[in-house]
Structures are given as C-alpha cells and as structure tokens.
PDB file of C-alpha atoms in Angstrom:
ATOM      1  CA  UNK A   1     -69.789 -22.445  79.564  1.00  0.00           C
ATOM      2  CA  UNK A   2     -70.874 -20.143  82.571  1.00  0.00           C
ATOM      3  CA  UNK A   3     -71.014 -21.547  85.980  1.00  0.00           C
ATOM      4  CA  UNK A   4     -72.927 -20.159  89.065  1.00  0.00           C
ATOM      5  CA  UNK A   5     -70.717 -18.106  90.896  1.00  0.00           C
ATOM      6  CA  UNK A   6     -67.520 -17.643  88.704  1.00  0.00           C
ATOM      7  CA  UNK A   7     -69.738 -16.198  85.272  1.00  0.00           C
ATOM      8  CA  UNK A   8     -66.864 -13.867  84.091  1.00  0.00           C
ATOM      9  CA  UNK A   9     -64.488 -16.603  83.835  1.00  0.00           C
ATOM     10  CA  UNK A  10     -63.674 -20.289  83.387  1.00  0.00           C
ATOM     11  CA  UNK A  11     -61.714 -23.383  84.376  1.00  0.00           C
ATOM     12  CA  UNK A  12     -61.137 -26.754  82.184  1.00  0.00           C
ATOM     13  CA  UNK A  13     -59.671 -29.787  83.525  1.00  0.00           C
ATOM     14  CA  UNK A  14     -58.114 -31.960  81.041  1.00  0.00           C
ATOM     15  CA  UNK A  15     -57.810 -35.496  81.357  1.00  0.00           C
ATOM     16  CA  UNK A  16     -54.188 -37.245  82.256  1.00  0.00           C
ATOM     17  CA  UNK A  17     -54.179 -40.243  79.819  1.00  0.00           C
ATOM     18  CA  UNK A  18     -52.234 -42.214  82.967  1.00  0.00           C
ATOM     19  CA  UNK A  19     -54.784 -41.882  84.937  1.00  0.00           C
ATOM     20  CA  UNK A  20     -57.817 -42.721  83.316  1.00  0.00           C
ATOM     21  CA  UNK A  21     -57.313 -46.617  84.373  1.00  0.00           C
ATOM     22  CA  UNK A  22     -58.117 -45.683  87.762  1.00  0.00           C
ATOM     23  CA  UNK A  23     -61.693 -45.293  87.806  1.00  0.00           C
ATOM     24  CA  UNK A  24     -62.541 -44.716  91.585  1.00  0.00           C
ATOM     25  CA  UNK A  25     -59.519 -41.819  91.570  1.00  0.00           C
ATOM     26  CA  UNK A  26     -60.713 -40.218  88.084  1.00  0.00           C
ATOM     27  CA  UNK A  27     -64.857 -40.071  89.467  1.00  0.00           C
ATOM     28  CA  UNK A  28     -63.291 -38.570  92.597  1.00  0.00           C
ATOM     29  CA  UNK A  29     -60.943 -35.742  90.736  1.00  0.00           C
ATOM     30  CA  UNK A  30     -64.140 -35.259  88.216  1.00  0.00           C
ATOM     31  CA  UNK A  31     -66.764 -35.051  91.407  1.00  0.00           C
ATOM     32  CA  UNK A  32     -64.846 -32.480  93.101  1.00  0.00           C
ATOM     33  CA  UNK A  33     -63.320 -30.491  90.278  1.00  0.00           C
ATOM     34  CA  UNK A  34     -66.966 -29.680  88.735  1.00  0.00           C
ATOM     35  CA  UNK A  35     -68.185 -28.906  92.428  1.00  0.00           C
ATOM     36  CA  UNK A  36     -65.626 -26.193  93.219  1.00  0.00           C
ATOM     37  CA  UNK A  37     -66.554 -25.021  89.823  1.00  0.00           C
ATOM     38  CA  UNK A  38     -65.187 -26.470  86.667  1.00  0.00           C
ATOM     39  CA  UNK A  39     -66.947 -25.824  83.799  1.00  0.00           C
ATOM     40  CA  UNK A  40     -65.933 -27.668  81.016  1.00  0.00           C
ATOM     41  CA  UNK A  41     -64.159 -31.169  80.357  1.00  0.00           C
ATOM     42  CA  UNK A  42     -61.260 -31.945  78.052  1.00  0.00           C
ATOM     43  CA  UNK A  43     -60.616 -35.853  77.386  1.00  0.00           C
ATOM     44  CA  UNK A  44     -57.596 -36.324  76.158  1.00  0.00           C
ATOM     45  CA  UNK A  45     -55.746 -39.854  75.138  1.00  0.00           C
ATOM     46  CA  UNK A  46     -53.291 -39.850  71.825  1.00  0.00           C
ATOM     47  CA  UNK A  47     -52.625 -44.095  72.420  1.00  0.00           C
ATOM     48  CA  UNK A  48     -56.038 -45.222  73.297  1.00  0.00           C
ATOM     49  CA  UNK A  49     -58.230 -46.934  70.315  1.00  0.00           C
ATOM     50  CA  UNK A  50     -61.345 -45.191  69.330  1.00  0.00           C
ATOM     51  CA  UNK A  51     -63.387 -47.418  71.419  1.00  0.00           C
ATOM     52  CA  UNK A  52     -61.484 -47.666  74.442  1.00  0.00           C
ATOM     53  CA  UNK A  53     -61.304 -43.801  74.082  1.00  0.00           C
ATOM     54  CA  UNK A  54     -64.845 -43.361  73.736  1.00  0.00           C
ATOM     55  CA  UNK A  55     -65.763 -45.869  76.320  1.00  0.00           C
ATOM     56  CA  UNK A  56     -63.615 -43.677  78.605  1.00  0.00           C
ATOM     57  CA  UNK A  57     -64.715 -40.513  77.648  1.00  0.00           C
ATOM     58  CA  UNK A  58     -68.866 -41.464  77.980  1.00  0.00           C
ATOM     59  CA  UNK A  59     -67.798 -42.600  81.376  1.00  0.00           C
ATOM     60  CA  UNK A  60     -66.640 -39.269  82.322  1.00  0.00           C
ATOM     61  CA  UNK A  61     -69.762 -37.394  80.964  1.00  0.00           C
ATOM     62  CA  UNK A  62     -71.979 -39.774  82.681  1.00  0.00           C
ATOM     63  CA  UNK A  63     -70.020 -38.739  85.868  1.00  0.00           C
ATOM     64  CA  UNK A  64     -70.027 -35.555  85.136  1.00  0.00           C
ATOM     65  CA  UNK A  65     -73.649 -35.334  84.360  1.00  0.00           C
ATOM     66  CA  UNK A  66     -74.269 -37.213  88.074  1.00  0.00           C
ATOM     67  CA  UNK A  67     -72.202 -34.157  89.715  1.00  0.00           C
ATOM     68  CA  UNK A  68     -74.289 -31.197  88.231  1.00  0.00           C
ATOM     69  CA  UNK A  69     -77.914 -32.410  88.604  1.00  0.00           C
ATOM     70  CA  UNK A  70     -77.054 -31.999  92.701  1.00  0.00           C
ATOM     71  CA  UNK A  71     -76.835 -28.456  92.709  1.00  0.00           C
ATOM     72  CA  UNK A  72     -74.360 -26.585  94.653  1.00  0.00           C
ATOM     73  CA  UNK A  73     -72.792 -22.735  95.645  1.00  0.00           C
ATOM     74  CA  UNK A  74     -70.239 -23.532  92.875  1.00  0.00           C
ATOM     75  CA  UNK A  75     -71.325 -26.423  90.542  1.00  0.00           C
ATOM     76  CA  UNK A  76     -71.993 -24.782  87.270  1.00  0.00           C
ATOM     77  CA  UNK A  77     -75.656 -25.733  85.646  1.00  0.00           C
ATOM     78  CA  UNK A  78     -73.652 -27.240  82.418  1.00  0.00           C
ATOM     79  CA  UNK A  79     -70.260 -28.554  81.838  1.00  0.00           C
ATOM     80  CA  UNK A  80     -69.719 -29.656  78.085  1.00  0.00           C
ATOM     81  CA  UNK A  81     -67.184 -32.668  77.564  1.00  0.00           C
ATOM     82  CA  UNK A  82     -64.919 -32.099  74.653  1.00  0.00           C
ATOM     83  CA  UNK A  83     -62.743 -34.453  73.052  1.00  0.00           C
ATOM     84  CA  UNK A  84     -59.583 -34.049  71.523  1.00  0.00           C
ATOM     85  CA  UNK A  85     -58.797 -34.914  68.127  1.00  0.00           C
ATOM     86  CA  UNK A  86     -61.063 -37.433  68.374  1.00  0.00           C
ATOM     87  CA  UNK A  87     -63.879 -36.678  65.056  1.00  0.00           C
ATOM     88  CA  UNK A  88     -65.260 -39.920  65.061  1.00  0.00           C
ATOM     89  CA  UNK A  89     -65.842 -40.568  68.475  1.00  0.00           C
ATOM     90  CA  UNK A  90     -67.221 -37.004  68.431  1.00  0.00           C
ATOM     91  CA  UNK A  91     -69.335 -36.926  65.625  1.00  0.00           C
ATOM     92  CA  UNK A  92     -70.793 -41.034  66.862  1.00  0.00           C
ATOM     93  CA  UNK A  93     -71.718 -40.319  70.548  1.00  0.00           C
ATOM     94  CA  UNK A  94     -72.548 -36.392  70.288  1.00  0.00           C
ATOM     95  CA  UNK A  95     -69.481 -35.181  72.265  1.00  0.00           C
ATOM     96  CA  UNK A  96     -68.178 -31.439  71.579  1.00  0.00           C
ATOM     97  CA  UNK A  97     -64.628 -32.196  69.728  1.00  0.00           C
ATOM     98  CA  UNK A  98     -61.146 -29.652  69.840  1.00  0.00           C
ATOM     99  CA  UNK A  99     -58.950 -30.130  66.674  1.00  0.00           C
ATOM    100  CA  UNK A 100     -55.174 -29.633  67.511  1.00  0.00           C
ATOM    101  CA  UNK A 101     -53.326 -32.665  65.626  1.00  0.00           C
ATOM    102  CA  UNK A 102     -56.141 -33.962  63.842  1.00  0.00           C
ATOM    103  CA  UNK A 103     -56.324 -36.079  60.541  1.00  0.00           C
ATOM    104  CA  UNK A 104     -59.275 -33.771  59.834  1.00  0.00           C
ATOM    105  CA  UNK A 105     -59.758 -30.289  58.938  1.00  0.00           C
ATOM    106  CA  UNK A 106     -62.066 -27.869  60.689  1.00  0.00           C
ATOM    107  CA  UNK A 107     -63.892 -26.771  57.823  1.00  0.00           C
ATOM    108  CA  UNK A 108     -64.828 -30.236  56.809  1.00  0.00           C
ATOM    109  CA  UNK A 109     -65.367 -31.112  60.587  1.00  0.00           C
ATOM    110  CA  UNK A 110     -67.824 -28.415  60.808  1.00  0.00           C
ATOM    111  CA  UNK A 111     -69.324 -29.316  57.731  1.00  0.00           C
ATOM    112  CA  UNK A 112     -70.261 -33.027  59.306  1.00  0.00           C
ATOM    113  CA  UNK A 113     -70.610 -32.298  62.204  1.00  0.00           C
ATOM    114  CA  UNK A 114     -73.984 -31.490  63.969  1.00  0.00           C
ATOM    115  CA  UNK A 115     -74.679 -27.481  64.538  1.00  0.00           C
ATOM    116  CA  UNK A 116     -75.526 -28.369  68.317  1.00  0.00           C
ATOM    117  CA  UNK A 117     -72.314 -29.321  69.034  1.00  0.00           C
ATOM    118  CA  UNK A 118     -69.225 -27.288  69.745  1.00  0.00           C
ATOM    119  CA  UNK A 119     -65.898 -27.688  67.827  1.00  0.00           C
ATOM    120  CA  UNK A 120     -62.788 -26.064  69.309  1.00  0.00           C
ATOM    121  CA  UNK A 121     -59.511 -25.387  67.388  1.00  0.00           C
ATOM    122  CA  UNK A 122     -56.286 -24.571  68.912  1.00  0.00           C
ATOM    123  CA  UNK A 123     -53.873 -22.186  67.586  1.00  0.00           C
ATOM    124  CA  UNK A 124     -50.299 -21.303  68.829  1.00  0.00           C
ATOM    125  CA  UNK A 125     -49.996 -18.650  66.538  1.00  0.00           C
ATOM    126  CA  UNK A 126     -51.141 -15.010  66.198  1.00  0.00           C
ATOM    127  CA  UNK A 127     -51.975 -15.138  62.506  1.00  0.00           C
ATOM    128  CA  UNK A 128     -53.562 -18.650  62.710  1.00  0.00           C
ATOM    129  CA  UNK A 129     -56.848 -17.096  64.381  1.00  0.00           C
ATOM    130  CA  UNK A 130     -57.014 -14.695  61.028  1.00  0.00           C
ATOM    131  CA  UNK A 131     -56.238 -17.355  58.542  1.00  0.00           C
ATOM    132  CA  UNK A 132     -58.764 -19.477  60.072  1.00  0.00           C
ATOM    133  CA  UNK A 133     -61.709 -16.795  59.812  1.00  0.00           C
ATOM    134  CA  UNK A 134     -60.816 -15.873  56.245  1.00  0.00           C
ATOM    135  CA  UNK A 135     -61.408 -19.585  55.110  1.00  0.00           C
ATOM    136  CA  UNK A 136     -64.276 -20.038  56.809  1.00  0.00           C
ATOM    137  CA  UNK A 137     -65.671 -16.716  55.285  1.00  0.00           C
ATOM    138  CA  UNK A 138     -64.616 -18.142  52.142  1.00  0.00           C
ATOM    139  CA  UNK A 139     -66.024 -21.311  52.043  1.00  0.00           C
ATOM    140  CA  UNK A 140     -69.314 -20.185  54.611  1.00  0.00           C
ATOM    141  CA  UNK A 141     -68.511 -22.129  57.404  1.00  0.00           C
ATOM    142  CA  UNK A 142     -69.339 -20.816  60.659  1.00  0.00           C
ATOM    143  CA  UNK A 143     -66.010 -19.763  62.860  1.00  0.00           C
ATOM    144  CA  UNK A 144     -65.029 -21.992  65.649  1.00  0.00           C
ATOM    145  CA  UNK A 145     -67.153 -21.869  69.303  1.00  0.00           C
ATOM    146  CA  UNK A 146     -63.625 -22.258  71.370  1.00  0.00           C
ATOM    147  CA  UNK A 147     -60.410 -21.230  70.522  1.00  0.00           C
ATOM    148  CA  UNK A 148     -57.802 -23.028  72.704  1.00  0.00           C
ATOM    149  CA  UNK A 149     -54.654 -20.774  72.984  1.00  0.00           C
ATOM    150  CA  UNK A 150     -50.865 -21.873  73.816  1.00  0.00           C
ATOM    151  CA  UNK A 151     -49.127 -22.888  74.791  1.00  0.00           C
ATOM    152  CA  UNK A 152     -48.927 -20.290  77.528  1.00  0.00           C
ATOM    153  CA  UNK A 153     -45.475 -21.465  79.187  1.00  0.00           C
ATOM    154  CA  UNK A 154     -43.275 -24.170  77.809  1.00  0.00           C
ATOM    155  CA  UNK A 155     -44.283 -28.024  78.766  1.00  0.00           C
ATOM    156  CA  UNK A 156     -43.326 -30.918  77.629  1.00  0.00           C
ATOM    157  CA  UNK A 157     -46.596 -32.856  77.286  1.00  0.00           C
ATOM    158  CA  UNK A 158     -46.835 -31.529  73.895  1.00  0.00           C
ATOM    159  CA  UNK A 159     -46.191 -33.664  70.680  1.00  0.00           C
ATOM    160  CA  UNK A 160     -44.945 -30.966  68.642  1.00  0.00           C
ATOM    161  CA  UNK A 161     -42.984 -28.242  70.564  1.00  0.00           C
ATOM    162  CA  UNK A 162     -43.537 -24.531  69.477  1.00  0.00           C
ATOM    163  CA  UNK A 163     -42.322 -21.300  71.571  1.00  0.00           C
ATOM    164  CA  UNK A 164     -44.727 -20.548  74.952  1.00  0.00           C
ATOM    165  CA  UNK A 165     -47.072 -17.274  73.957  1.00  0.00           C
ATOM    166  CA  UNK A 166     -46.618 -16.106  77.585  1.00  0.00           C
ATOM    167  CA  UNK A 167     -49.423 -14.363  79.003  1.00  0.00           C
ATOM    168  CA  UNK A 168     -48.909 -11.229  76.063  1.00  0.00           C
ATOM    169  CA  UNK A 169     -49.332 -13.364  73.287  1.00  0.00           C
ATOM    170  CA  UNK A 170     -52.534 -15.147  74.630  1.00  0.00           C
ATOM    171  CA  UNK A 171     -54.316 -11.475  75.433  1.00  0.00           C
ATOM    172  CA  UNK A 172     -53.269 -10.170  71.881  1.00  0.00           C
ATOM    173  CA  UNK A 173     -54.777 -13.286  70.696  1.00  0.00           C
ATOM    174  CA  UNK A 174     -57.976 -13.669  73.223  1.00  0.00           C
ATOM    175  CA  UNK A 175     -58.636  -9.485  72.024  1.00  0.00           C
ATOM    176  CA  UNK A 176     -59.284 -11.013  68.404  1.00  0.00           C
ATOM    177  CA  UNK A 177     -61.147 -13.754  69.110  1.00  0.00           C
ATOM    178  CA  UNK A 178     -63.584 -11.726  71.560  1.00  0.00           C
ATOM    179  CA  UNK A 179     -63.905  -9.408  68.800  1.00  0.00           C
ATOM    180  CA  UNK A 180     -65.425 -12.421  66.698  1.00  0.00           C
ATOM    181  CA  UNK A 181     -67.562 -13.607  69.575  1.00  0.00           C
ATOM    182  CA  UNK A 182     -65.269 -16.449  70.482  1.00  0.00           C
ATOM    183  CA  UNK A 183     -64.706 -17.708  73.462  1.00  0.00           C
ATOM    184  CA  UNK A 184     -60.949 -18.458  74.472  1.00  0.00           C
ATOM    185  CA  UNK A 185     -59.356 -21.129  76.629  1.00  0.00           C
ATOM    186  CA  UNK A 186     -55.257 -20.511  77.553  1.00  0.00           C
ATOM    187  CA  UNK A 187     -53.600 -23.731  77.941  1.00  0.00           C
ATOM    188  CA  UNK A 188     -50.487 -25.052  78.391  1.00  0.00           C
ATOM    189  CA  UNK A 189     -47.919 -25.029  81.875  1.00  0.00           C
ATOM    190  CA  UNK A 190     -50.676 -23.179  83.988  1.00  0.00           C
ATOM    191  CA  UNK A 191     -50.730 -23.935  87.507  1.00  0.00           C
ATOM    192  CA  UNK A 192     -51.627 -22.189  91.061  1.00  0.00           C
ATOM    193  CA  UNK A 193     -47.693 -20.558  90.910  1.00  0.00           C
ATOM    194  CA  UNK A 194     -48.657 -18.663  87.707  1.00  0.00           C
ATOM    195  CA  UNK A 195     -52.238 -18.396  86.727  1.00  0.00           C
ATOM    196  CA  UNK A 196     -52.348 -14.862  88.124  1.00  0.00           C
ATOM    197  CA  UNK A 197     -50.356 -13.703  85.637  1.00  0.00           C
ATOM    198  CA  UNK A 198     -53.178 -14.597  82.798  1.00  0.00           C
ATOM    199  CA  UNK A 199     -55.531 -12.911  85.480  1.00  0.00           C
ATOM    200  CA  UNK A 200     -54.997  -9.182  83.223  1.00  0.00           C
ATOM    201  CA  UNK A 201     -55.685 -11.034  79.824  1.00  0.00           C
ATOM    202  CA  UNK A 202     -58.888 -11.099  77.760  1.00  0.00           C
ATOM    203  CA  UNK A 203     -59.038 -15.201  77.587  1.00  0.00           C
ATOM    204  CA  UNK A 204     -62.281 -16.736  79.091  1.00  0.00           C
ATOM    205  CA  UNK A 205     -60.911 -19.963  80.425  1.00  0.00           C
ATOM    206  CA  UNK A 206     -57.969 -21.535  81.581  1.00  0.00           C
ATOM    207  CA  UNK A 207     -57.449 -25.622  81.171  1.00  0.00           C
ATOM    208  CA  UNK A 208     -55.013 -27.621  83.470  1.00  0.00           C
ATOM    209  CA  UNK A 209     -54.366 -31.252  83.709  1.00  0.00           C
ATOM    210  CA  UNK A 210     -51.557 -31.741  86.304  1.00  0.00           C
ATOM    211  CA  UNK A 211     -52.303 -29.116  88.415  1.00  0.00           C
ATOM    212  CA  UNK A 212     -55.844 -30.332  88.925  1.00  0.00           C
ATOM    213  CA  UNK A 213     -55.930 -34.110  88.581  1.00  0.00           C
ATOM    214  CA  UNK A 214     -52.429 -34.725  90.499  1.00  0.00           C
ATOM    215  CA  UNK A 215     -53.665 -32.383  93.099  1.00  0.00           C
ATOM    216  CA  UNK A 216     -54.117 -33.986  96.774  1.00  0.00           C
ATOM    217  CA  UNK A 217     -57.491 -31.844  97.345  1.00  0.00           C
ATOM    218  CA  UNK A 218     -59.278 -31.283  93.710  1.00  0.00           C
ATOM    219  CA  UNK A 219     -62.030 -29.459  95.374  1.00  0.00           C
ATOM    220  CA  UNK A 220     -59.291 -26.697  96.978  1.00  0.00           C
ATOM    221  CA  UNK A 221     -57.266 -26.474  94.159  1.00  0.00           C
ATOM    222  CA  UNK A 222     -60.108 -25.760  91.736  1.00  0.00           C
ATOM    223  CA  UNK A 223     -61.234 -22.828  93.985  1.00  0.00           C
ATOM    224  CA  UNK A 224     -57.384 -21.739  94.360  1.00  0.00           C
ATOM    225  CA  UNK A 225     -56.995 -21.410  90.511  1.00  0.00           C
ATOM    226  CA  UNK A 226     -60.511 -19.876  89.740  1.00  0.00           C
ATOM    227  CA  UNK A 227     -59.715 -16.967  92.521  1.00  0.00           C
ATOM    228  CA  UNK A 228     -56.095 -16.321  91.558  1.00  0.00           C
ATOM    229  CA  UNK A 229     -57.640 -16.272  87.615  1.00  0.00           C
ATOM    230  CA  UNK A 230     -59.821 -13.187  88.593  1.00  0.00           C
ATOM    231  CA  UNK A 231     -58.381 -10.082  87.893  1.00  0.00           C
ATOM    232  CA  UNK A 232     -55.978  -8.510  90.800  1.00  0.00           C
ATOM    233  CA  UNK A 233     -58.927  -5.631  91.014  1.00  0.00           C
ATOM    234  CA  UNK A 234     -61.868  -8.291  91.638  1.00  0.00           C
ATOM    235  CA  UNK A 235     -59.711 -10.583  94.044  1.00  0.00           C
ATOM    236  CA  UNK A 236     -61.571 -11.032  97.768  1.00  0.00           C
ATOM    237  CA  UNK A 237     -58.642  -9.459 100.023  1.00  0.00           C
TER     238      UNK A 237
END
C-alpha cells in the first residue's frame, strides 16, 4: 500500500455510510482524496443489505481504479478497497475485507478466502495482537496483512465503546506487529488537530472518515494530514 511520493507512510479514507447516496459528492471526495495521495479505501455501511453494499462498494473501486490509471506527483500506483465486515461481499466480488464486528472468524475467513486478497483485523487491545498470532500458529493460518489499531481517541461512531489507546498504546502495539511483518493502520478520532501526535509512532497508516469526506477541499486536506503524519524530524519547514 505504497504510494509515489509518501512511501514511508499511509493514509485511508473510510467511507461515511450518509454519504454514500450522493454519488456525484462521493466520486468527487474519492477523485481527489486518491490524487493528493490516499492509498487505500475502507467501505464501510453496518445498515446497508449485502447487495446494496456491494453495489456501492464496486462503484467506489471502479472510481477509484479511473483515478490511478491517470498518473500524477501524488496518486499512488495501487489503492486496495477493503470492506468492512462484509465476508460475503468480499469473498463474491474479490474485495480485500477488515473483520472488526464480524459474524465470522479470521481464521476461518482466511481459510476461504483467496490468498491474493488481503484480510485486515482490528484490535483495541494490546494482548489481542498476541492471542491472534498464537492461534494462527496453532491452527497454520497465515497472520493477518493489516492490523487496524484503536481506537486512537474516543469517538462515538463506534458500536461498541472501549477506552481510546492514545497515541502510546497504538506505537506499543504497531512495534509488535512490525516485528511480525504487519502492516498497521491507527484509526479512530484522527483529524488535522491531532494526527501529529501519531507522527512519533511505529503505525504505517492512518484512516479518517470525517476529517476527509466532510472536508470542503479533499485534495488539501489529504496533503495536510499526510505532512503533519511525517515525523516532526522529516517535516518540510
């Protein structure tokens, strides 16, 4: 998940459910998120059925596929499109797929699921990340690709409310996973007011929904929380 300028670290925008009806604004946020440079797609809807949900989400990687084949100074060569909690959709129209709330296990997930595609898992724990590599060990099942982190600072968009990690717990957990060869994503309350703090951690990626899709200029906003993401030494002055 490496774009062309911004290699060293990532950005994910995922979805708002409310605005997915608009389908002019959504192409526009998508367009000039994955120009400035985000490189890699969460879809996200808990209420939509499985085929209005996957009618949605191939929409969205037919956009985003559109955006990348006309290269620019920031568009990254690939953006994978994950969706969340969403197995069958995943596992029917070959999208990537990040377990949270799921009905479904990882381990069997993996098991059914093709090798080529990517399945996330995310983890608001410190032990979870240990637990999870000992079963799959057990039963040889390959770890996770993604491990999505938080939440970082407290939201409410979450179904099931657990304490924020702040930007300690993510590192100590981002440390373990890059010790496994995992890449990391930090989620939850991140926006251009505190994604420098997360700048010093070891996670890969950071995802935002608000912050990005509510934005009045995607494009700026992208670049804003890309550069503040560096760390402080790296930062252009």
């Amino acid at each position: 998940m490496t774009g062309r300028t911004e290699t060293h670290r990532g950005l994910c925008l995922a979805t708002d459910p409310s605005m997915l009806v608009s389908t002019e604004k959504v192409s526009k946020i998508l367009t000039e998120s994955v120009r400035a440079g985000v490189n890699m797609i969460l879809v996200q809807d808990r209420t939509a059925s499985d085929a209005v949900f996957a009618e949605q989400a191939l929409r969205i990687r037919a956009e985003v596929s559109r955006v990348i084949a006309e290269p620019g100074p920031h568009t990254p060569f690939h953006v994978p499109v994950f969706v969340h909690d969403r197995f069958r959709v995943a596992l029917r129209h070959g999208f990537h797929l990040l377990l949270q709330h799921s009905d479904i296990d990882y381990l069997e997930a993996r098991r059914r699921m093709p090798g080529d595609l990517m399945i996330g898992v995310s983890i608001d724990e410190p032990d979870a990340l240990e637990t999870l590599a000992t079963s799959c060990s057990r039963f040889g099942v390959r770890i996770p690709d993604v491990i999505g982190i938080g939440p970082v600072w407290s939201t409410d968009a979450r179904r099931r409310q657990v304490p924020p990690l702040g930007p300690e717990g993510v590192d100590a957990i981002a440390r373990a996973a890059a010790t496994a060869g995992v890449t990391t994503i930090a989620v939850g309350g991140i926006t251009v007011g505190n994604v420098d703090k997360l700048g010093a951690t070891a996670v890969d990626t950071i995802c935002v929904s608000s912050a990005q899709m509510g934005a009045d200029d995607p494009f700026m906003t992208a670049r804003t929380l890309l550069t503040l993401f560096r760390p402080a030494e790296i930062r252009p002055s």
